[in-house]
Short mmCIF file of N, CA, C and O in Angstrom, two decimals:
data_model
loop_
_atom_site.label_atom_id
_atom_site.label_comp_id
_atom_site.label_asym_id
_atom_site.label_seq_id
_atom_site.Cartn_x
_atom_site.Cartn_y
_atom_site.Cartn_z
N UNK A 1 140.20 18.67 70.58
CA UNK A 1 140.88 17.59 69.86
C UNK A 1 141.74 16.78 70.83
O UNK A 1 141.70 15.56 70.83
N UNK A 2 142.52 17.48 71.66
CA UNK A 2 143.41 16.79 72.59
C UNK A 2 142.83 16.72 74.00
O UNK A 2 143.55 16.43 74.95
N UNK A 3 141.56 17.01 74.13
CA UNK A 3 140.85 16.91 75.42
C UNK A 3 141.54 17.65 76.56
O UNK A 3 141.77 17.09 77.63
N UNK A 4 141.89 18.90 76.32
CA UNK A 4 142.47 19.73 77.37
C UNK A 4 143.97 19.60 77.53
O UNK A 4 144.59 20.36 78.27
N UNK A 5 144.58 18.67 76.85
CA UNK A 5 146.04 18.51 76.91
C UNK A 5 146.66 19.46 75.92
O UNK A 5 146.22 19.54 74.78
N UNK A 6 147.69 20.18 76.35
CA UNK A 6 148.30 21.13 75.42
C UNK A 6 149.19 20.42 74.42
O UNK A 6 149.12 20.68 73.23
N UNK A 7 150.08 19.52 74.86
CA UNK A 7 150.91 18.81 73.91
C UNK A 7 151.04 17.35 74.27
O UNK A 7 150.93 16.95 75.41
N UNK A 8 151.27 16.56 73.24
CA UNK A 8 151.46 15.12 73.39
C UNK A 8 152.69 14.74 72.56
O UNK A 8 152.83 15.18 71.42
N UNK A 9 153.55 13.93 73.14
CA UNK A 9 154.76 13.47 72.45
C UNK A 9 154.53 12.09 71.85
O UNK A 9 153.82 11.26 72.42
N UNK A 10 155.16 11.83 70.71
CA UNK A 10 155.07 10.56 70.00
C UNK A 10 156.47 10.04 69.73
O UNK A 10 157.03 10.30 68.67
N UNK A 11 157.05 9.31 70.68
CA UNK A 11 158.43 8.84 70.51
C UNK A 11 158.50 7.52 69.73
O UNK A 11 158.96 6.50 70.23
N UNK A 12 158.02 7.55 68.50
CA UNK A 12 157.97 6.33 67.70
C UNK A 12 158.60 6.58 66.34
O UNK A 12 158.31 7.58 65.69
N UNK A 13 159.42 5.67 65.90
CA UNK A 13 160.05 5.80 64.57
C UNK A 13 159.05 5.55 63.45
O UNK A 13 159.30 5.89 62.30
N UNK A 14 157.91 4.94 63.76
CA UNK A 14 156.89 4.67 62.74
C UNK A 14 156.02 5.89 62.44
O UNK A 14 155.27 5.90 61.48
N UNK A 15 156.11 6.91 63.28
CA UNK A 15 155.30 8.12 63.10
C UNK A 15 156.24 9.25 62.71
O UNK A 15 157.27 9.46 63.34
N UNK A 16 155.88 9.99 61.67
CA UNK A 16 156.75 11.04 61.13
C UNK A 16 156.86 12.25 62.05
O UNK A 16 157.84 12.98 62.01
N UNK A 17 155.86 12.46 62.90
CA UNK A 17 155.91 13.61 63.81
C UNK A 17 156.27 13.15 65.21
O UNK A 17 156.11 11.99 65.56
N UNK A 18 156.77 14.08 66.00
CA UNK A 18 157.16 13.71 67.35
C UNK A 18 156.38 14.44 68.43
O UNK A 18 156.39 14.04 69.59
N UNK A 19 155.70 15.53 68.06
CA UNK A 19 154.92 16.25 69.08
C UNK A 19 153.77 16.96 68.38
O UNK A 19 153.91 17.48 67.28
N UNK A 20 152.63 16.99 69.06
CA UNK A 20 151.51 17.80 68.59
C UNK A 20 151.05 18.66 69.76
O UNK A 20 151.19 18.28 70.92
N UNK A 21 150.53 19.82 69.43
CA UNK A 21 149.97 20.68 70.47
C UNK A 21 148.70 21.34 69.96
O UNK A 21 148.50 21.48 68.76
N UNK A 22 147.86 21.71 70.90
CA UNK A 22 146.61 22.40 70.60
C UNK A 22 146.65 23.73 71.34
O UNK A 22 146.38 23.78 72.55
N UNK A 23 147.00 24.81 70.65
CA UNK A 23 147.19 26.11 71.30
C UNK A 23 146.00 26.61 72.11
O UNK A 23 146.18 27.30 73.10
N UNK A 24 144.78 26.26 71.72
CA UNK A 24 143.62 26.76 72.46
C UNK A 24 143.60 26.27 73.90
O UNK A 24 142.94 26.85 74.75
N UNK A 25 144.36 25.21 74.19
CA UNK A 25 144.43 24.73 75.56
C UNK A 25 145.33 25.61 76.43
O UNK A 25 145.36 25.46 77.64
N UNK A 26 146.06 26.53 75.80
CA UNK A 26 146.77 27.59 76.51
C UNK A 26 145.88 28.81 76.63
O UNK A 26 145.80 29.44 77.66
N UNK A 27 145.19 29.14 75.51
CA UNK A 27 144.34 30.32 75.50
C UNK A 27 143.25 30.17 74.44
O UNK A 27 143.54 29.82 73.29
N UNK A 28 142.04 30.48 74.81
CA UNK A 28 140.92 30.43 73.86
C UNK A 28 141.05 31.50 72.77
O UNK A 28 140.39 31.43 71.75
N UNK A 29 141.92 32.47 72.99
CA UNK A 29 142.11 33.54 72.01
C UNK A 29 142.93 33.11 70.80
O UNK A 29 143.15 33.88 69.89
N UNK A 30 143.40 31.85 70.77
CA UNK A 30 144.20 31.38 69.65
C UNK A 30 143.36 30.73 68.55
O UNK A 30 143.91 30.25 67.56
N UNK A 31 142.04 30.69 68.73
CA UNK A 31 141.15 30.11 67.72
C UNK A 31 140.03 31.10 67.42
O UNK A 31 139.65 31.91 68.27
N UNK A 32 139.48 31.04 66.20
CA UNK A 32 138.44 32.01 65.83
C UNK A 32 137.09 31.81 66.50
O UNK A 32 136.31 32.74 66.60
N UNK A 33 136.80 30.57 66.93
CA UNK A 33 135.50 30.33 67.55
C UNK A 33 135.58 29.09 68.44
O UNK A 33 136.57 28.35 68.40
N UNK A 34 134.53 28.87 69.21
CA UNK A 34 134.52 27.70 70.09
C UNK A 34 134.23 26.41 69.33
O UNK A 34 134.38 25.32 69.88
N UNK A 35 133.82 26.52 68.07
CA UNK A 35 133.50 25.32 67.29
C UNK A 35 134.67 24.83 66.44
O UNK A 35 134.54 23.82 65.76
N UNK A 36 135.79 25.57 66.44
CA UNK A 36 136.96 25.12 65.69
C UNK A 36 138.18 25.10 66.61
O UNK A 36 138.16 25.64 67.70
N UNK A 37 139.21 24.46 66.13
CA UNK A 37 140.46 24.44 66.86
C UNK A 37 141.60 24.37 65.86
O UNK A 37 141.38 24.33 64.65
N UNK A 38 142.79 24.36 66.38
CA UNK A 38 143.97 24.18 65.53
C UNK A 38 144.94 23.29 66.27
O UNK A 38 144.92 23.22 67.50
N UNK A 39 145.73 22.59 65.51
CA UNK A 39 146.81 21.83 66.12
C UNK A 39 148.09 22.12 65.36
O UNK A 39 148.08 22.42 64.17
N UNK A 40 149.17 22.04 66.08
CA UNK A 40 150.50 22.19 65.51
C UNK A 40 151.16 20.83 65.61
O UNK A 40 151.20 20.24 66.69
N UNK A 41 151.64 20.34 64.49
CA UNK A 41 152.28 19.03 64.45
C UNK A 41 153.75 19.25 64.12
O UNK A 41 154.07 19.82 63.09
N UNK A 42 154.62 18.81 65.01
CA UNK A 42 156.06 19.02 64.81
C UNK A 42 156.74 17.73 64.37
O UNK A 42 156.51 16.67 64.95
N UNK A 43 157.54 17.87 63.35
CA UNK A 43 158.30 16.74 62.84
C UNK A 43 159.77 17.16 62.80
O UNK A 43 160.12 18.10 62.10
N UNK A 44 160.60 16.49 63.55
CA UNK A 44 162.01 16.82 63.60
C UNK A 44 162.70 16.19 62.40
O UNK A 44 162.51 15.01 62.12
N UNK A 45 163.48 16.99 61.71
CA UNK A 45 164.23 16.49 60.57
C UNK A 45 165.50 17.33 60.42
O UNK A 45 165.68 18.31 61.14
N UNK A 46 166.34 16.93 59.51
CA UNK A 46 167.56 17.69 59.23
C UNK A 46 167.44 18.35 57.87
O UNK A 46 166.81 17.82 56.95
N UNK A 47 168.07 19.50 57.75
CA UNK A 47 168.09 20.23 56.49
C UNK A 47 168.56 19.29 55.37
O UNK A 47 169.61 18.68 55.48
N UNK A 48 167.72 19.15 54.34
CA UNK A 48 168.09 18.34 53.19
C UNK A 48 167.73 16.88 53.27
O UNK A 48 167.89 16.15 52.29
N UNK A 49 167.21 16.39 54.41
CA UNK A 49 166.86 14.97 54.50
C UNK A 49 165.52 14.71 53.80
O UNK A 49 164.90 15.61 53.25
N UNK A 50 165.07 13.46 53.83
CA UNK A 50 163.85 13.08 53.10
C UNK A 50 162.63 13.86 53.56
O UNK A 50 161.80 14.26 52.73
N UNK A 51 162.48 14.04 54.87
CA UNK A 51 161.32 14.77 55.38
C UNK A 51 161.41 16.24 54.96
O UNK A 51 160.43 16.83 54.51
N UNK A 52 162.59 16.84 55.07
CA UNK A 52 162.78 18.24 54.69
C UNK A 52 162.45 18.46 53.21
O UNK A 52 161.85 19.45 52.85
N UNK A 53 162.84 17.52 52.37
CA UNK A 53 162.67 17.66 50.92
C UNK A 53 161.28 17.25 50.43
O UNK A 53 160.95 17.48 49.27
N UNK A 54 160.48 16.67 51.28
CA UNK A 54 159.15 16.21 50.89
C UNK A 54 158.27 17.39 50.49
O UNK A 54 158.37 18.47 51.07
N UNK A 55 157.42 17.18 49.51
CA UNK A 55 156.50 18.24 49.11
C UNK A 55 155.51 18.51 50.24
O UNK A 55 155.24 17.61 51.06
N UNK A 56 154.99 19.71 50.29
CA UNK A 56 154.02 20.05 51.33
C UNK A 56 152.82 19.11 51.27
O UNK A 56 152.34 18.63 52.29
N UNK A 57 152.35 18.84 50.08
CA UNK A 57 151.19 17.95 49.91
C UNK A 57 151.46 16.56 50.48
O UNK A 57 150.65 16.02 51.23
N UNK A 58 152.62 15.98 50.15
CA UNK A 58 152.95 14.64 50.64
C UNK A 58 153.13 14.64 52.16
O UNK A 58 152.68 13.73 52.85
N UNK A 59 153.81 15.67 52.68
CA UNK A 59 154.03 15.75 54.13
C UNK A 59 152.70 15.84 54.87
O UNK A 59 152.46 15.10 55.83
N UNK A 60 151.82 16.70 54.41
CA UNK A 60 150.51 16.85 55.05
C UNK A 60 149.70 15.57 54.93
O UNK A 60 149.03 15.15 55.88
N UNK A 61 149.77 14.91 53.80
CA UNK A 61 149.03 13.66 53.61
C UNK A 61 149.50 12.59 54.59
O UNK A 61 148.69 11.90 55.23
N UNK A 62 150.82 12.44 54.73
CA UNK A 62 151.36 11.45 55.67
C UNK A 62 150.95 11.78 57.10
O UNK A 62 150.50 10.92 57.86
N UNK A 63 151.12 13.05 57.47
CA UNK A 63 150.79 13.46 58.84
C UNK A 63 149.31 13.27 59.13
O UNK A 63 148.94 12.72 60.18
N UNK A 64 148.44 13.69 58.23
CA UNK A 64 147.00 13.55 58.50
C UNK A 64 146.58 12.08 58.54
O UNK A 64 145.72 11.70 59.33
N UNK A 65 147.19 11.25 57.71
CA UNK A 65 146.90 9.81 57.76
C UNK A 65 147.31 9.23 59.11
O UNK A 65 146.57 8.47 59.74
N UNK A 66 148.50 9.63 59.58
CA UNK A 66 148.98 9.11 60.87
C UNK A 66 148.16 9.67 62.03
O UNK A 66 147.91 8.96 63.00
N UNK A 67 147.74 10.92 61.95
CA UNK A 67 146.87 11.48 63.00
C UNK A 67 145.56 10.70 63.07
O UNK A 67 145.04 10.45 64.16
N UNK A 68 145.03 10.33 61.91
CA UNK A 68 143.80 9.52 61.88
C UNK A 68 144.03 8.16 62.50
O UNK A 68 143.21 7.68 63.30
N UNK A 69 145.16 7.51 62.17
CA UNK A 69 145.47 6.19 62.73
C UNK A 69 145.66 6.25 64.24
O UNK A 69 145.38 5.28 64.94
N UNK A 70 146.14 7.39 64.74
CA UNK A 70 146.32 7.56 66.19
C UNK A 70 145.03 8.02 66.87
O UNK A 70 145.02 8.30 68.08
N UNK A 71 143.94 8.12 66.10
CA UNK A 71 142.64 8.57 66.61
C UNK A 71 142.69 9.99 67.19
O UNK A 71 141.99 10.30 68.15
N UNK A 72 143.51 10.84 66.60
CA UNK A 72 143.59 12.24 67.02
C UNK A 72 142.53 13.05 66.29
O UNK A 72 141.81 13.83 66.88
N UNK A 73 142.46 12.88 64.97
CA UNK A 73 141.42 13.56 64.20
C UNK A 73 141.20 12.84 62.89
O UNK A 73 142.03 12.06 62.45
N UNK A 74 140.06 13.11 62.28
CA UNK A 74 139.72 12.52 60.99
C UNK A 74 140.05 13.51 59.88
O UNK A 74 139.81 14.71 60.02
N UNK A 75 140.58 13.00 58.78
CA UNK A 75 140.99 13.85 57.66
C UNK A 75 139.87 14.77 57.17
O UNK A 75 140.10 15.92 56.85
N UNK A 76 138.65 14.24 57.14
CA UNK A 76 137.53 15.04 56.61
C UNK A 76 137.18 16.23 57.50
O UNK A 76 136.45 17.13 57.08
N UNK A 77 137.69 16.28 58.71
CA UNK A 77 137.43 17.40 59.62
C UNK A 77 138.41 18.56 59.42
O UNK A 77 138.22 19.63 59.97
N UNK A 78 139.44 18.34 58.63
CA UNK A 78 140.47 19.37 58.44
C UNK A 78 139.97 20.45 57.48
O UNK A 78 139.55 20.16 56.36
N UNK A 79 140.01 21.68 57.93
CA UNK A 79 139.59 22.82 57.12
C UNK A 79 140.76 23.34 56.29
O UNK A 79 140.61 23.64 55.11
N UNK A 80 141.93 23.42 56.91
CA UNK A 80 143.11 23.94 56.22
C UNK A 80 144.35 23.34 56.85
O UNK A 80 144.40 23.11 58.06
N UNK A 81 145.36 23.08 56.03
CA UNK A 81 146.63 22.57 56.53
C UNK A 81 147.77 23.24 55.76
O UNK A 81 147.64 23.53 54.56
N UNK A 82 148.85 23.52 56.45
CA UNK A 82 150.03 24.09 55.80
C UNK A 82 151.27 23.62 56.56
O UNK A 82 151.17 23.06 57.65
N UNK A 83 152.41 23.85 55.96
CA UNK A 83 153.65 23.44 56.62
C UNK A 83 154.64 24.60 56.62
O UNK A 83 154.54 25.52 55.81
N UNK A 84 155.56 24.53 57.54
CA UNK A 84 156.60 25.55 57.68
C UNK A 84 157.89 24.84 58.05
O UNK A 84 157.92 24.04 58.99
N UNK A 85 158.93 25.10 57.28
CA UNK A 85 160.24 24.53 57.58
C UNK A 85 161.03 25.56 58.38
O UNK A 85 161.15 26.71 57.97
N UNK A 86 161.58 25.13 59.50
CA UNK A 86 162.42 26.00 60.33
C UNK A 86 163.79 25.35 60.40
O UNK A 86 163.96 24.31 61.03
N UNK A 87 164.76 25.95 59.72
CA UNK A 87 166.08 25.34 59.61
C UNK A 87 166.77 25.23 60.96
O UNK A 87 167.41 24.22 61.26
N UNK A 88 166.67 26.26 61.77
CA UNK A 88 167.32 26.24 63.09
C UNK A 88 166.29 26.53 64.17
O UNK A 88 166.21 27.63 64.69
N UNK A 89 165.50 25.53 64.51
CA UNK A 89 164.47 25.70 65.53
C UNK A 89 165.07 25.68 66.93
O UNK A 89 164.48 26.22 67.85
N UNK A 90 166.21 25.07 67.07
CA UNK A 90 166.89 24.98 68.36
C UNK A 90 168.31 25.50 68.20
O UNK A 90 168.92 25.34 67.15
N UNK A 91 168.85 26.10 69.24
CA UNK A 91 170.26 26.54 69.17
C UNK A 91 171.19 25.36 68.93
O UNK A 91 170.97 24.27 69.46
N UNK A 92 172.20 25.58 68.10
CA UNK A 92 173.20 24.55 67.82
C UNK A 92 174.50 24.98 68.50
O UNK A 92 175.07 26.01 68.17
N UNK A 93 174.92 24.20 69.48
CA UNK A 93 176.13 24.52 70.23
C UNK A 93 177.34 23.88 69.58
O UNK A 93 177.50 22.67 69.61
N UNK A 94 178.18 24.71 68.99
CA UNK A 94 179.43 24.24 68.40
C UNK A 94 180.57 24.58 69.35
O UNK A 94 180.43 25.44 70.22
N UNK A 95 181.73 23.94 69.16
CA UNK A 95 182.88 24.27 70.00
C UNK A 95 183.19 25.75 69.87
O UNK A 95 183.21 26.30 68.78
N UNK A 96 183.41 26.38 71.00
CA UNK A 96 183.75 27.79 71.01
C UNK A 96 182.56 28.72 70.97
O UNK A 96 182.72 29.94 70.91
N UNK A 97 181.35 28.17 71.00
CA UNK A 97 180.17 29.01 70.88
C UNK A 97 180.04 30.00 72.03
O UNK A 97 179.52 31.10 71.86
N UNK A 98 180.52 29.64 73.22
CA UNK A 98 180.37 30.53 74.38
C UNK A 98 181.13 31.85 74.17
O UNK A 98 180.63 32.90 74.57
N UNK A 99 182.30 31.79 73.55
CA UNK A 99 183.04 33.02 73.27
C UNK A 99 182.25 33.92 72.33
O UNK A 99 182.15 35.13 72.54
N UNK A 100 181.69 33.33 71.28
CA UNK A 100 180.89 34.11 70.32
C UNK A 100 179.62 34.64 71.00
O UNK A 100 179.20 35.77 70.75
N UNK A 101 179.03 33.83 71.85
CA UNK A 101 177.82 34.24 72.54
C UNK A 101 178.11 35.40 73.48
O UNK A 101 177.34 36.38 73.53
N UNK A 102 179.21 35.35 74.21
CA UNK A 102 179.59 36.45 75.10
C UNK A 102 179.85 37.73 74.31
O UNK A 102 179.46 38.82 74.73
N UNK A 103 180.48 37.59 73.15
CA UNK A 103 180.72 38.75 72.28
C UNK A 103 179.39 39.35 71.81
O UNK A 103 179.21 40.56 71.79
N UNK A 104 178.46 38.48 71.47
CA UNK A 104 177.14 38.92 71.04
C UNK A 104 176.44 39.70 72.15
O UNK A 104 175.91 40.78 71.93
N UNK A 105 176.42 39.11 73.38
CA UNK A 105 175.74 39.78 74.49
C UNK A 105 176.38 41.13 74.80
O UNK A 105 175.69 42.10 75.11
N UNK A 106 177.71 41.20 74.73
CA UNK A 106 178.41 42.47 74.98
C UNK A 106 178.00 43.53 73.96
O UNK A 106 177.78 44.69 74.30
N UNK A 107 177.89 43.13 72.72
CA UNK A 107 177.47 44.07 71.67
C UNK A 107 176.02 44.47 71.88
O UNK A 107 175.67 45.64 71.78
N UNK A 108 175.18 43.50 72.19
CA UNK A 108 173.76 43.77 72.36
C UNK A 108 173.50 44.71 73.54
O UNK A 108 172.58 45.53 73.49
N UNK A 109 174.30 44.62 74.58
CA UNK A 109 174.15 45.48 75.76
C UNK A 109 174.26 46.96 75.43
O UNK A 109 173.77 47.81 76.17
N UNK A 110 174.88 47.29 74.31
CA UNK A 110 175.06 48.70 73.91
C UNK A 110 173.75 49.31 73.42
O UNK A 110 173.63 50.52 73.33
N UNK A 111 172.78 48.48 73.09
CA UNK A 111 171.52 48.94 72.53
C UNK A 111 170.41 48.73 73.54
O UNK A 111 170.18 47.62 74.01
N UNK A 112 169.69 49.77 73.85
CA UNK A 112 168.60 49.68 74.83
C UNK A 112 167.25 49.42 74.18
O UNK A 112 166.27 49.17 74.86
N UNK A 113 167.19 49.49 72.86
CA UNK A 113 165.92 49.33 72.16
C UNK A 113 165.79 47.96 71.47
O UNK A 113 164.99 47.79 70.58
N UNK A 114 166.60 46.99 71.90
CA UNK A 114 166.51 45.64 71.34
C UNK A 114 166.17 44.68 72.48
O UNK A 114 166.82 44.67 73.52
N UNK A 115 165.14 43.89 72.26
CA UNK A 115 164.73 42.88 73.23
C UNK A 115 164.74 41.53 72.53
O UNK A 115 164.21 41.40 71.44
N UNK A 116 165.35 40.56 73.15
CA UNK A 116 165.36 39.20 72.59
C UNK A 116 164.46 38.31 73.43
O UNK A 116 164.19 38.60 74.58
N UNK A 117 164.01 37.23 72.81
CA UNK A 117 163.14 36.31 73.53
C UNK A 117 163.24 34.92 72.92
O UNK A 117 163.59 34.76 71.76
N UNK A 118 162.89 33.95 73.72
CA UNK A 118 162.77 32.58 73.25
C UNK A 118 164.10 31.86 73.10
O UNK A 118 165.15 32.35 73.49
N UNK A 119 164.01 30.68 72.50
CA UNK A 119 165.18 29.84 72.33
C UNK A 119 166.25 30.49 71.47
O UNK A 119 167.42 30.54 71.84
N UNK A 120 165.85 30.94 70.31
CA UNK A 120 166.83 31.52 69.39
C UNK A 120 167.31 32.88 69.88
O UNK A 120 168.49 33.19 69.77
N UNK A 121 166.43 33.68 70.44
CA UNK A 121 166.82 34.99 70.93
C UNK A 121 167.81 34.92 72.07
O UNK A 121 168.74 35.73 72.17
N UNK A 122 167.65 33.95 72.94
CA UNK A 122 168.54 33.79 74.09
C UNK A 122 169.64 32.76 73.84
O UNK A 122 170.49 32.54 74.69
N UNK A 123 169.58 32.11 72.69
CA UNK A 123 170.50 31.01 72.35
C UNK A 123 170.57 30.03 73.51
O UNK A 123 171.62 29.74 74.08
N UNK A 124 169.39 29.53 73.87
CA UNK A 124 169.26 28.68 75.05
C UNK A 124 168.11 27.72 74.81
O UNK A 124 167.04 28.13 74.38
N UNK A 125 168.33 26.45 75.09
CA UNK A 125 167.22 25.51 74.98
C UNK A 125 166.28 25.75 76.14
O UNK A 125 166.68 25.80 77.29
N UNK A 126 165.00 25.94 75.84
CA UNK A 126 163.99 26.10 76.88
C UNK A 126 162.81 25.22 76.51
O UNK A 126 162.53 25.01 75.34
N UNK A 127 162.10 24.74 77.53
CA UNK A 127 160.84 24.07 77.27
C UNK A 127 159.87 25.09 76.70
O UNK A 127 160.03 26.30 76.89
N UNK A 128 158.85 24.61 76.02
CA UNK A 128 157.91 25.51 75.36
C UNK A 128 157.25 26.47 76.34
O UNK A 128 157.08 27.65 76.04
N UNK A 129 156.88 26.00 77.52
CA UNK A 129 156.23 26.90 78.47
C UNK A 129 157.19 28.00 78.91
O UNK A 129 156.79 29.16 79.07
N UNK A 130 158.47 27.68 79.06
CA UNK A 130 159.46 28.71 79.42
C UNK A 130 159.67 29.68 78.26
O UNK A 130 159.82 30.89 78.48
N UNK A 131 159.65 29.17 77.03
CA UNK A 131 159.80 30.04 75.87
C UNK A 131 158.62 31.01 75.75
O UNK A 131 158.79 32.20 75.46
N UNK A 132 157.42 30.52 76.00
CA UNK A 132 156.24 31.38 75.96
C UNK A 132 156.31 32.43 77.07
O UNK A 132 156.05 33.61 76.85
N UNK A 133 156.69 32.01 78.27
CA UNK A 133 156.83 32.96 79.38
C UNK A 133 157.90 34.00 79.05
O UNK A 133 157.72 35.19 79.34
N UNK A 134 158.99 33.58 78.45
CA UNK A 134 160.05 34.52 78.07
C UNK A 134 159.53 35.53 77.05
O UNK A 134 159.85 36.72 77.12
N UNK A 135 158.72 35.08 76.11
CA UNK A 135 158.12 35.99 75.14
C UNK A 135 157.18 36.99 75.80
O UNK A 135 157.16 38.17 75.45
N UNK A 136 156.41 36.51 76.77
CA UNK A 136 155.50 37.41 77.50
C UNK A 136 156.30 38.44 78.30
O UNK A 136 155.95 39.63 78.33
N UNK A 137 157.40 38.00 78.91
CA UNK A 137 158.26 38.94 79.65
C UNK A 137 158.89 39.96 78.71
O UNK A 137 159.00 41.14 79.05
N UNK A 138 159.28 39.53 77.52
CA UNK A 138 159.85 40.45 76.53
C UNK A 138 158.81 41.49 76.12
O UNK A 138 159.12 42.68 75.99
N UNK A 139 157.57 41.05 75.93
CA UNK A 139 156.50 42.00 75.57
C UNK A 139 156.30 43.03 76.68
O UNK A 139 156.11 44.22 76.40
N UNK A 140 156.36 42.59 77.91
CA UNK A 140 156.23 43.53 79.04
C UNK A 140 157.38 44.53 79.06
O UNK A 140 157.17 45.72 79.32
N UNK A 141 158.61 44.06 78.76
CA UNK A 141 159.76 44.98 78.71
C UNK A 141 159.56 46.02 77.62
O UNK A 141 159.79 47.21 77.83
N UNK A 142 159.13 45.58 76.45
CA UNK A 142 158.92 46.51 75.34
C UNK A 142 157.81 47.50 75.69
O UNK A 142 157.94 48.71 75.47
N UNK A 143 156.73 47.00 76.26
CA UNK A 143 155.61 47.87 76.65
C UNK A 143 156.07 48.91 77.66
O UNK A 143 155.75 50.08 77.56
N UNK A 144 156.86 48.48 78.64
CA UNK A 144 157.32 49.42 79.67
C UNK A 144 158.26 50.47 79.08
O UNK A 144 158.22 51.62 79.47
N UNK A 145 159.11 50.09 78.13
CA UNK A 145 160.00 51.05 77.46
C UNK A 145 159.19 52.07 76.67
O UNK A 145 159.42 53.28 76.74
N UNK A 146 158.20 51.58 75.93
CA UNK A 146 157.36 52.50 75.12
C UNK A 146 156.53 53.42 76.00
O UNK A 146 156.27 54.55 75.66
N UNK A 147 156.08 52.89 77.13
CA UNK A 147 155.25 53.69 78.05
C UNK A 147 156.06 54.85 78.61
O UNK A 147 155.53 55.95 78.78
N UNK A 148 157.35 54.63 78.86
CA UNK A 148 158.19 55.69 79.40
C UNK A 148 158.61 56.70 78.34
O UNK A 148 158.97 57.82 78.67
N UNK A 149 158.54 56.30 77.08
CA UNK A 149 159.00 57.20 75.99
C UNK A 149 158.00 58.29 75.65
O UNK A 149 156.90 58.33 75.99
#
């Protein structure tokens, strides 16, 4: 679909989404066969705003119409579509957050069987490739702990 490109950004106020990605361009194991693919379409919004409150049907209809207009894919090629709202997809830094974060890390250090990963786990903004790498590193840590047990 994206011709080997993993993600494409759309910095336009006329388009409801801001980024799309095709996971199979990271790994062929993310799709069931070589004849199908999947794309993830991200739309940034705020809790309670018009996009957040939109019905799944309306949101998918707008996105698929815009994907067609951008020549990304045709609506009739879509096998299945769904949406997921993530209230806190990125860490929110409020005044004084570093003190709370240090307290959290100090508490977490007491437990050897907890592994965190990604943006929310580390409370750190990371690019997607860094977040994926962090998740892979976390899996290796867990595997190594279980192997020793």
